[in-house]
Protein backbone atom coordinates (compact mmCIF):
# COMPACT_ATOMS: atom_id res chain seq x y z
CA UNK A 1 0.00 0.00 0.00
CA UNK A 2 2.88 2.36 0.78
CA UNK A 3 4.44 1.79 -2.61
CA UNK A 4 1.25 2.82 -4.39
CA UNK A 5 0.64 5.97 -2.30
CA UNK A 6 4.17 7.44 -2.45
CA UNK A 7 4.38 7.74 -6.25
CA UNK A 8 1.00 9.42 -6.25
CA UNK A 9 2.20 12.02 -3.74
CA UNK A 10 5.43 12.51 -5.67
CA UNK A 11 3.55 12.97 -8.93
CA UNK A 12 1.22 15.46 -7.29
CA UNK A 13 4.14 17.46 -5.93
CA UNK A 14 5.85 17.42 -9.32
CA UNK A 15 2.76 18.63 -11.09
CA UNK A 16 2.26 21.43 -8.56
CA UNK A 17 5.91 22.43 -8.88
CA UNK A 18 5.69 22.53 -12.68
CA UNK A 19 2.53 24.64 -12.49
CA UNK A 20 4.18 27.10 -10.10
CA UNK A 21 7.36 27.33 -12.19
CA UNK A 22 5.34 27.74 -15.35
CA UNK A 23 3.27 30.52 -13.84
CA UNK A 24 6.30 32.39 -12.50
CA UNK A 25 8.46 31.92 -15.57
CA UNK A 26 8.99 35.17 -17.53
CA UNK A 27 9.28 33.29 -20.83
CA UNK A 28 5.64 32.93 -21.69
CA UNK A 29 4.81 31.61 -25.17
CA UNK A 30 2.34 34.42 -25.85
CA UNK A 31 4.70 37.30 -24.96
CA UNK A 32 6.34 37.73 -28.37
CA UNK A 33 3.17 37.51 -30.56
CA UNK A 34 1.35 40.05 -28.36
CA UNK A 35 4.31 42.42 -28.58
CA UNK A 36 4.40 42.09 -32.36
CA UNK A 37 0.72 42.87 -32.68
CA UNK A 38 1.05 45.96 -30.48
CA UNK A 39 3.85 47.35 -32.67
CA UNK A 40 2.34 46.65 -36.09
CA UNK A 41 -1.29 47.14 -35.16
CA UNK A 42 -1.12 50.93 -35.10
CA UNK A 43 -0.17 51.28 -38.78
CA UNK A 44 -3.31 50.77 -40.82
CA UNK A 45 -5.36 52.63 -43.39
CA UNK A 46 -7.98 54.71 -41.59
CA UNK A 47 -10.88 54.70 -44.03
CA UNK A 48 -13.02 56.68 -41.60
CA UNK A 49 -10.60 59.61 -41.83
CA UNK A 50 -10.53 59.43 -45.61
CA UNK A 51 -14.34 59.62 -45.60
CA UNK A 52 -14.43 62.55 -43.16
CA UNK A 53 -14.50 66.23 -44.10
CA UNK A 54 -10.81 66.70 -43.31
CA UNK A 55 -9.75 63.66 -45.32
CA UNK A 56 -11.82 64.65 -48.35
CA UNK A 57 -10.62 68.25 -48.21
CA UNK A 58 -7.00 67.15 -48.01
CA UNK A 59 -7.36 64.87 -51.02
CA UNK A 60 -9.02 67.68 -53.01
CA UNK A 61 -6.26 70.09 -51.99
CA UNK A 62 -3.55 67.71 -53.18
CA UNK A 63 -5.31 67.09 -56.51
CA UNK A 64 -5.98 70.77 -57.24
CA UNK A 65 -2.46 71.77 -56.22
CA UNK A 66 -1.07 69.09 -58.50
CA UNK A 67 -3.20 70.27 -61.43
CA UNK A 68 -2.09 73.87 -60.86
CA UNK A 69 1.54 72.77 -60.66
CA UNK A 70 1.23 70.83 -63.93
CA UNK A 71 -0.36 73.84 -65.63
CA UNK A 72 2.43 76.15 -64.53
CA UNK A 73 5.09 73.64 -65.58
CA UNK A 74 3.80 73.62 -69.17
CA UNK A 75 4.83 77.28 -69.60
CA UNK A 76 8.01 77.24 -71.63
CA UNK A 77 8.70 80.97 -72.03
CA UNK A 78 7.89 83.90 -69.75
CA UNK A 79 9.09 87.43 -69.20
CA UNK A 80 8.86 88.46 -66.41
CA UNK A 81 8.77 85.10 -64.66
CA UNK A 82 8.38 86.17 -61.04
CA UNK A 83 4.71 85.26 -60.82
CA UNK A 84 5.28 81.90 -62.50
CA UNK A 85 8.13 80.95 -60.18
CA UNK A 86 6.20 82.08 -57.11
CA UNK A 87 3.13 80.02 -58.03
CA UNK A 88 5.32 77.05 -58.87
CA UNK A 89 7.00 77.16 -55.45
CA UNK A 90 3.71 77.53 -53.55
CA UNK A 91 1.95 74.73 -55.39
CA UNK A 92 4.89 72.33 -55.06
CA UNK A 93 5.23 73.06 -51.33
CA UNK A 94 1.51 72.55 -50.79
CA UNK A 95 1.60 69.18 -52.55
CA UNK A 96 4.47 67.93 -50.40
CA UNK A 97 3.32 69.23 -46.99
CA UNK A 98 -0.39 68.47 -47.40
CA UNK A 99 0.39 65.09 -48.95
CA UNK A 100 2.62 64.15 -46.02
CA UNK A 101 -0.05 65.20 -43.50
CA UNK A 102 -2.67 63.23 -45.42
CA UNK A 103 -0.43 60.16 -45.29
CA UNK A 104 0.24 60.60 -41.57
CA UNK A 105 -3.43 60.97 -40.65
CA UNK A 106 -4.72 58.24 -42.97
CA UNK A 107 -2.22 55.68 -41.59
CA UNK A 108 -2.66 56.75 -37.95
CA UNK A 109 1.03 57.60 -37.73
CA UNK A 110 0.21 60.68 -35.64
CA UNK A 111 -0.70 58.37 -32.73
CA UNK A 112 2.96 57.29 -32.60
CA UNK A 113 3.99 60.87 -31.75
CA UNK A 114 1.42 62.06 -29.17
CA UNK A 115 3.60 64.94 -27.99
CA UNK A 116 2.93 66.90 -31.20
CA UNK A 117 -0.25 68.98 -31.33
CA UNK A 118 -1.45 67.67 -34.67
CA UNK A 119 -4.60 69.80 -34.69
CA UNK A 120 -2.50 72.95 -34.40
CA UNK A 121 -0.04 71.63 -37.01
CA UNK A 122 -2.87 71.04 -39.47
CA UNK A 123 -4.29 74.49 -38.71
CA UNK A 124 -0.96 76.21 -39.37
CA UNK A 125 -0.51 74.33 -42.65
CA UNK A 126 -4.00 75.11 -43.96
CA UNK A 127 -3.86 78.78 -42.93
CA UNK A 128 -0.41 79.25 -44.47
CA UNK A 129 -1.41 77.49 -47.68
CA UNK A 130 -4.57 79.60 -47.94
CA UNK A 131 -2.61 82.83 -47.65
CA UNK A 132 0.21 81.94 -50.04
CA UNK A 133 -2.06 80.34 -52.65
CA UNK A 134 -4.25 83.43 -52.68
CA UNK A 135 -1.20 85.71 -52.94
CA UNK A 136 0.50 83.68 -55.68
CA UNK A 137 -2.72 83.35 -57.68
CA UNK A 138 -3.31 87.09 -57.42
CA UNK A 139 0.24 87.87 -58.56
CA UNK A 140 -0.03 85.43 -61.46
CA UNK A 141 -3.38 86.94 -62.46
CA UNK A 142 -1.81 90.40 -62.56
CA UNK A 143 1.47 89.37 -64.21
CA UNK A 144 0.81 86.92 -67.05
CA UNK A 145 0.83 86.70 -70.82
CA UNK A 146 -2.78 85.52 -71.21
CA UNK A 147 -1.72 82.05 -72.22
CA UNK A 148 -4.01 79.09 -71.63
CA UNK A 149 -1.65 77.48 -69.12
CA UNK A 150 -1.36 80.64 -67.04
CA UNK A 151 -5.12 81.23 -67.03
CA UNK A 152 -5.75 77.61 -66.01
CA UNK A 153 -3.16 77.88 -63.24
CA UNK A 154 -4.85 81.03 -61.92
CA UNK A 155 -8.26 79.34 -61.93
CA UNK A 156 -7.04 76.26 -60.10
CA UNK A 157 -5.04 78.47 -57.75
CA UNK A 158 -8.15 80.35 -56.62
CA UNK A 159 -10.11 77.08 -56.40
CA UNK A 160 -7.57 75.48 -54.10
CA UNK A 161 -7.46 78.71 -52.10
CA UNK A 162 -11.18 78.33 -51.40
CA UNK A 163 -10.76 74.68 -50.40
CA UNK A 164 -7.88 75.56 -48.08
CA UNK A 165 -10.01 78.36 -46.62
CA UNK A 166 -12.83 75.93 -45.77
CA UNK A 167 -10.30 73.54 -44.27
CA UNK A 168 -8.84 76.37 -42.19
CA UNK A 169 -12.28 77.29 -40.82
CA UNK A 170 -12.97 73.69 -39.80
CA UNK A 171 -9.46 73.30 -38.34
CA UNK A 172 -9.96 76.42 -36.19
CA UNK A 173 -13.24 75.03 -34.85
CA UNK A 174 -11.60 71.66 -34.06
CA UNK A 175 -8.65 73.34 -32.37
CA UNK A 176 -10.92 75.49 -30.21
CA UNK A 177 -12.98 72.48 -29.19
CA UNK A 178 -9.80 70.63 -28.27
CA UNK A 179 -8.54 73.51 -26.12
CA UNK A 180 -11.94 73.84 -24.47
CA UNK A 181 -12.08 70.16 -23.53
CA UNK A 182 -8.51 70.26 -22.23
CA UNK A 183 -9.31 73.30 -20.14
CA UNK A 184 -12.50 71.76 -18.77
CA UNK A 185 -10.82 68.54 -17.69
CA UNK A 186 -8.57 70.09 -14.98
CA UNK A 187 -11.51 72.15 -13.73
CA UNK A 188 -13.72 69.10 -13.36
CA UNK A 189 -10.92 67.22 -11.63
CA UNK A 190 -10.48 70.11 -9.23
CA UNK A 191 -14.21 70.24 -8.43
CA UNK A 192 -14.32 66.49 -7.81
CA UNK A 193 -11.34 66.75 -5.47
CA UNK A 194 -13.00 69.63 -3.57
CA UNK A 195 -16.24 67.67 -3.27
CA UNK A 196 -14.43 64.56 -2.05
CA UNK A 197 -12.42 66.49 0.53
CA UNK A 198 -15.56 68.27 1.77
CA UNK A 199 -17.35 64.95 2.16
CA UNK A 200 -14.40 63.57 4.10
CA UNK A 201 -14.44 66.57 6.43
CA UNK A 202 -18.17 66.08 7.09
CA UNK A 203 -17.68 62.37 7.76
CA UNK A 204 -14.79 63.03 10.12
CA UNK A 205 -15.59 66.15 12.21
CA UNK A 206 -12.38 65.78 14.27
CA UNK A 207 -10.38 66.88 11.20
CA UNK A 208 -12.08 70.30 11.15
Coordinates of C-alpha atoms in Angstrom, one line a residue:
X1 CA 0.0 0.0 0.0
X2 CA 2.9 2.4 0.8
X3 CA 4.4 1.8 -2.6
X4 CA 1.2 2.8 -4.4
X5 CA 0.6 6.0 -2.3
X6 CA 4.2 7.4 -2.4
X7 CA 4.4 7.7 -6.2
X8 CA 1.0 9.4 -6.3
X9 CA 2.2 12.0 -3.7
X10 CA 5.4 12.5 -5.7
X11 CA 3.5 13.0 -8.9
X12 CA 1.2 15.5 -7.3
X13 CA 4.1 17.5 -5.9
X14 CA 5.9 17.4 -9.3
X15 CA 2.8 18.6 -11.1
X16 CA 2.3 21.4 -8.6
X17 CA 5.9 22.4 -8.9
X18 CA 5.7 22.5 -12.7
X19 CA 2.5 24.6 -12.5
X20 CA 4.2 27.1 -10.1
X21 CA 7.4 27.3 -12.2
X22 CA 5.3 27.7 -15.3
X23 CA 3.3 30.5 -13.8
X24 CA 6.3 32.4 -12.5
X25 CA 8.5 31.9 -15.6
X26 CA 9.0 35.2 -17.5
X27 CA 9.3 33.3 -20.8
X28 CA 5.6 32.9 -21.7
X29 CA 4.8 31.6 -25.2
X30 CA 2.3 34.4 -25.9
X31 CA 4.7 37.3 -25.0
X32 CA 6.3 37.7 -28.4
X33 CA 3.2 37.5 -30.6
X34 CA 1.4 40.0 -28.4
X35 CA 4.3 42.4 -28.6
X36 CA 4.4 42.1 -32.4
X37 CA 0.7 42.9 -32.7
X38 CA 1.1 46.0 -30.5
X39 CA 3.9 47.3 -32.7
X40 CA 2.3 46.7 -36.1
X41 CA -1.3 47.1 -35.2
X42 CA -1.1 50.9 -35.1
X43 CA -0.2 51.3 -38.8
X44 CA -3.3 50.8 -40.8
X45 CA -5.4 52.6 -43.4
X46 CA -8.0 54.7 -41.6
X47 CA -10.9 54.7 -44.0
X48 CA -13.0 56.7 -41.6
X49 CA -10.6 59.6 -41.8
X50 CA -10.5 59.4 -45.6
X51 CA -14.3 59.6 -45.6
X52 CA -14.4 62.5 -43.2
X53 CA -14.5 66.2 -44.1
X54 CA -10.8 66.7 -43.3
X55 CA -9.7 63.7 -45.3
X56 CA -11.8 64.6 -48.4
X57 CA -10.6 68.3 -48.2
X58 CA -7.0 67.2 -48.0
X59 CA -7.4 64.9 -51.0
X60 CA -9.0 67.7 -53.0
X61 CA -6.3 70.1 -52.0
X62 CA -3.5 67.7 -53.2
X63 CA -5.3 67.1 -56.5
X64 CA -6.0 70.8 -57.2
X65 CA -2.5 71.8 -56.2
X66 CA -1.1 69.1 -58.5
X67 CA -3.2 70.3 -61.4
X68 CA -2.1 73.9 -60.9
X69 CA 1.5 72.8 -60.7
X70 CA 1.2 70.8 -63.9
X71 CA -0.4 73.8 -65.6
X72 CA 2.4 76.2 -64.5
X73 CA 5.1 73.6 -65.6
X74 CA 3.8 73.6 -69.2
X75 CA 4.8 77.3 -69.6
X76 CA 8.0 77.2 -71.6
X77 CA 8.7 81.0 -72.0
X78 CA 7.9 83.9 -69.7
X79 CA 9.1 87.4 -69.2
X80 CA 8.9 88.5 -66.4
X81 CA 8.8 85.1 -64.7
X82 CA 8.4 86.2 -61.0
X83 CA 4.7 85.3 -60.8
X84 CA 5.3 81.9 -62.5
X85 CA 8.1 81.0 -60.2
X86 CA 6.2 82.1 -57.1
X87 CA 3.1 80.0 -58.0
X88 CA 5.3 77.1 -58.9
X89 CA 7.0 77.2 -55.5
X90 CA 3.7 77.5 -53.5
X91 CA 2.0 74.7 -55.4
X92 CA 4.9 72.3 -55.1
X93 CA 5.2 73.1 -51.3
X94 CA 1.5 72.5 -50.8
X95 CA 1.6 69.2 -52.5
X96 CA 4.5 67.9 -50.4
X97 CA 3.3 69.2 -47.0
X98 CA -0.4 68.5 -47.4
X99 CA 0.4 65.1 -48.9
X100 CA 2.6 64.1 -46.0
X101 CA -0.1 65.2 -43.5
X102 CA -2.7 63.2 -45.4
X103 CA -0.4 60.2 -45.3
X104 CA 0.2 60.6 -41.6
X105 CA -3.4 61.0 -40.7
X106 CA -4.7 58.2 -43.0
X107 CA -2.2 55.7 -41.6
X108 CA -2.7 56.7 -37.9
X109 CA 1.0 57.6 -37.7
X110 CA 0.2 60.7 -35.6
X111 CA -0.7 58.4 -32.7
X112 CA 3.0 57.3 -32.6
X113 CA 4.0 60.9 -31.7
X114 CA 1.4 62.1 -29.2
X115 CA 3.6 64.9 -28.0
X116 CA 2.9 66.9 -31.2
X117 CA -0.2 69.0 -31.3
X118 CA -1.4 67.7 -34.7
X119 CA -4.6 69.8 -34.7
X120 CA -2.5 73.0 -34.4
X121 CA 0.0 71.6 -37.0
X122 CA -2.9 71.0 -39.5
X123 CA -4.3 74.5 -38.7
X124 CA -1.0 76.2 -39.4
X125 CA -0.5 74.3 -42.6
X126 CA -4.0 75.1 -44.0
X127 CA -3.9 78.8 -42.9
X128 CA -0.4 79.3 -44.5
X129 CA -1.4 77.5 -47.7
X130 CA -4.6 79.6 -47.9
X131 CA -2.6 82.8 -47.7
X132 CA 0.2 81.9 -50.0
X133 CA -2.1 80.3 -52.7
X134 CA -4.2 83.4 -52.7
X135 CA -1.2 85.7 -52.9
X136 CA 0.5 83.7 -55.7
X137 CA -2.7 83.3 -57.7
X138 CA -3.3 87.1 -57.4
X139 CA 0.2 87.9 -58.6
X140 CA 0.0 85.4 -61.5
X141 CA -3.4 86.9 -62.5
X142 CA -1.8 90.4 -62.6
X143 CA 1.5 89.4 -64.2
X144 CA 0.8 86.9 -67.0
X145 CA 0.8 86.7 -70.8
X146 CA -2.8 85.5 -71.2
X147 CA -1.7 82.1 -72.2
X148 CA -4.0 79.1 -71.6
X149 CA -1.6 77.5 -69.1
X150 CA -1.4 80.6 -67.0
X151 CA -5.1 81.2 -67.0
X152 CA -5.7 77.6 -66.0
X153 CA -3.2 77.9 -63.2
X154 CA -4.8 81.0 -61.9
X155 CA -8.3 79.3 -61.9
X156 CA -7.0 76.3 -60.1
X157 CA -5.0 78.5 -57.7
X158 CA -8.2 80.3 -56.6
X159 CA -10.1 77.1 -56.4
X160 CA -7.6 75.5 -54.1
X161 CA -7.5 78.7 -52.1
X162 CA -11.2 78.3 -51.4
X163 CA -10.8 74.7 -50.4
X164 CA -7.9 75.6 -48.1
X165 CA -10.0 78.4 -46.6
X166 CA -12.8 75.9 -45.8
X167 CA -10.3 73.5 -44.3
X168 CA -8.8 76.4 -42.2
X169 CA -12.3 77.3 -40.8
X170 CA -13.0 73.7 -39.8
X171 CA -9.5 73.3 -38.3
X172 CA -10.0 76.4 -36.2
X173 CA -13.2 75.0 -34.8
X174 CA -11.6 71.7 -34.1
X175 CA -8.6 73.3 -32.4
X176 CA -10.9 75.5 -30.2
X177 CA -13.0 72.5 -29.2
X178 CA -9.8 70.6 -28.3
X179 CA -8.5 73.5 -26.1
X180 CA -11.9 73.8 -24.5
X181 CA -12.1 70.2 -23.5
X182 CA -8.5 70.3 -22.2
X183 CA -9.3 73.3 -20.1
X184 CA -12.5 71.8 -18.8
X185 CA -10.8 68.5 -17.7
X186 CA -8.6 70.1 -15.0
X187 CA -11.5 72.2 -13.7
X188 CA -13.7 69.1 -13.4
X189 CA -10.9 67.2 -11.6
X190 CA -10.5 70.1 -9.2
X191 CA -14.2 70.2 -8.4
X192 CA -14.3 66.5 -7.8
X193 CA -11.3 66.7 -5.5
X194 CA -13.0 69.6 -3.6
X195 CA -16.2 67.7 -3.3
X196 CA -14.4 64.6 -2.1
X197 CA -12.4 66.5 0.5
X198 CA -15.6 68.3 1.8
X199 CA -17.4 65.0 2.2
X200 CA -14.4 63.6 4.1
X201 CA -14.4 66.6 6.4
X202 CA -18.2 66.1 7.1
X203 CA -17.7 62.4 7.8
X204 CA -14.8 63.0 10.1
X205 CA -15.6 66.1 12.2
X206 CA -12.4 65.8 14.3
X207 CA -10.4 66.9 11.2
X208 CA -12.1 70.3 11.1

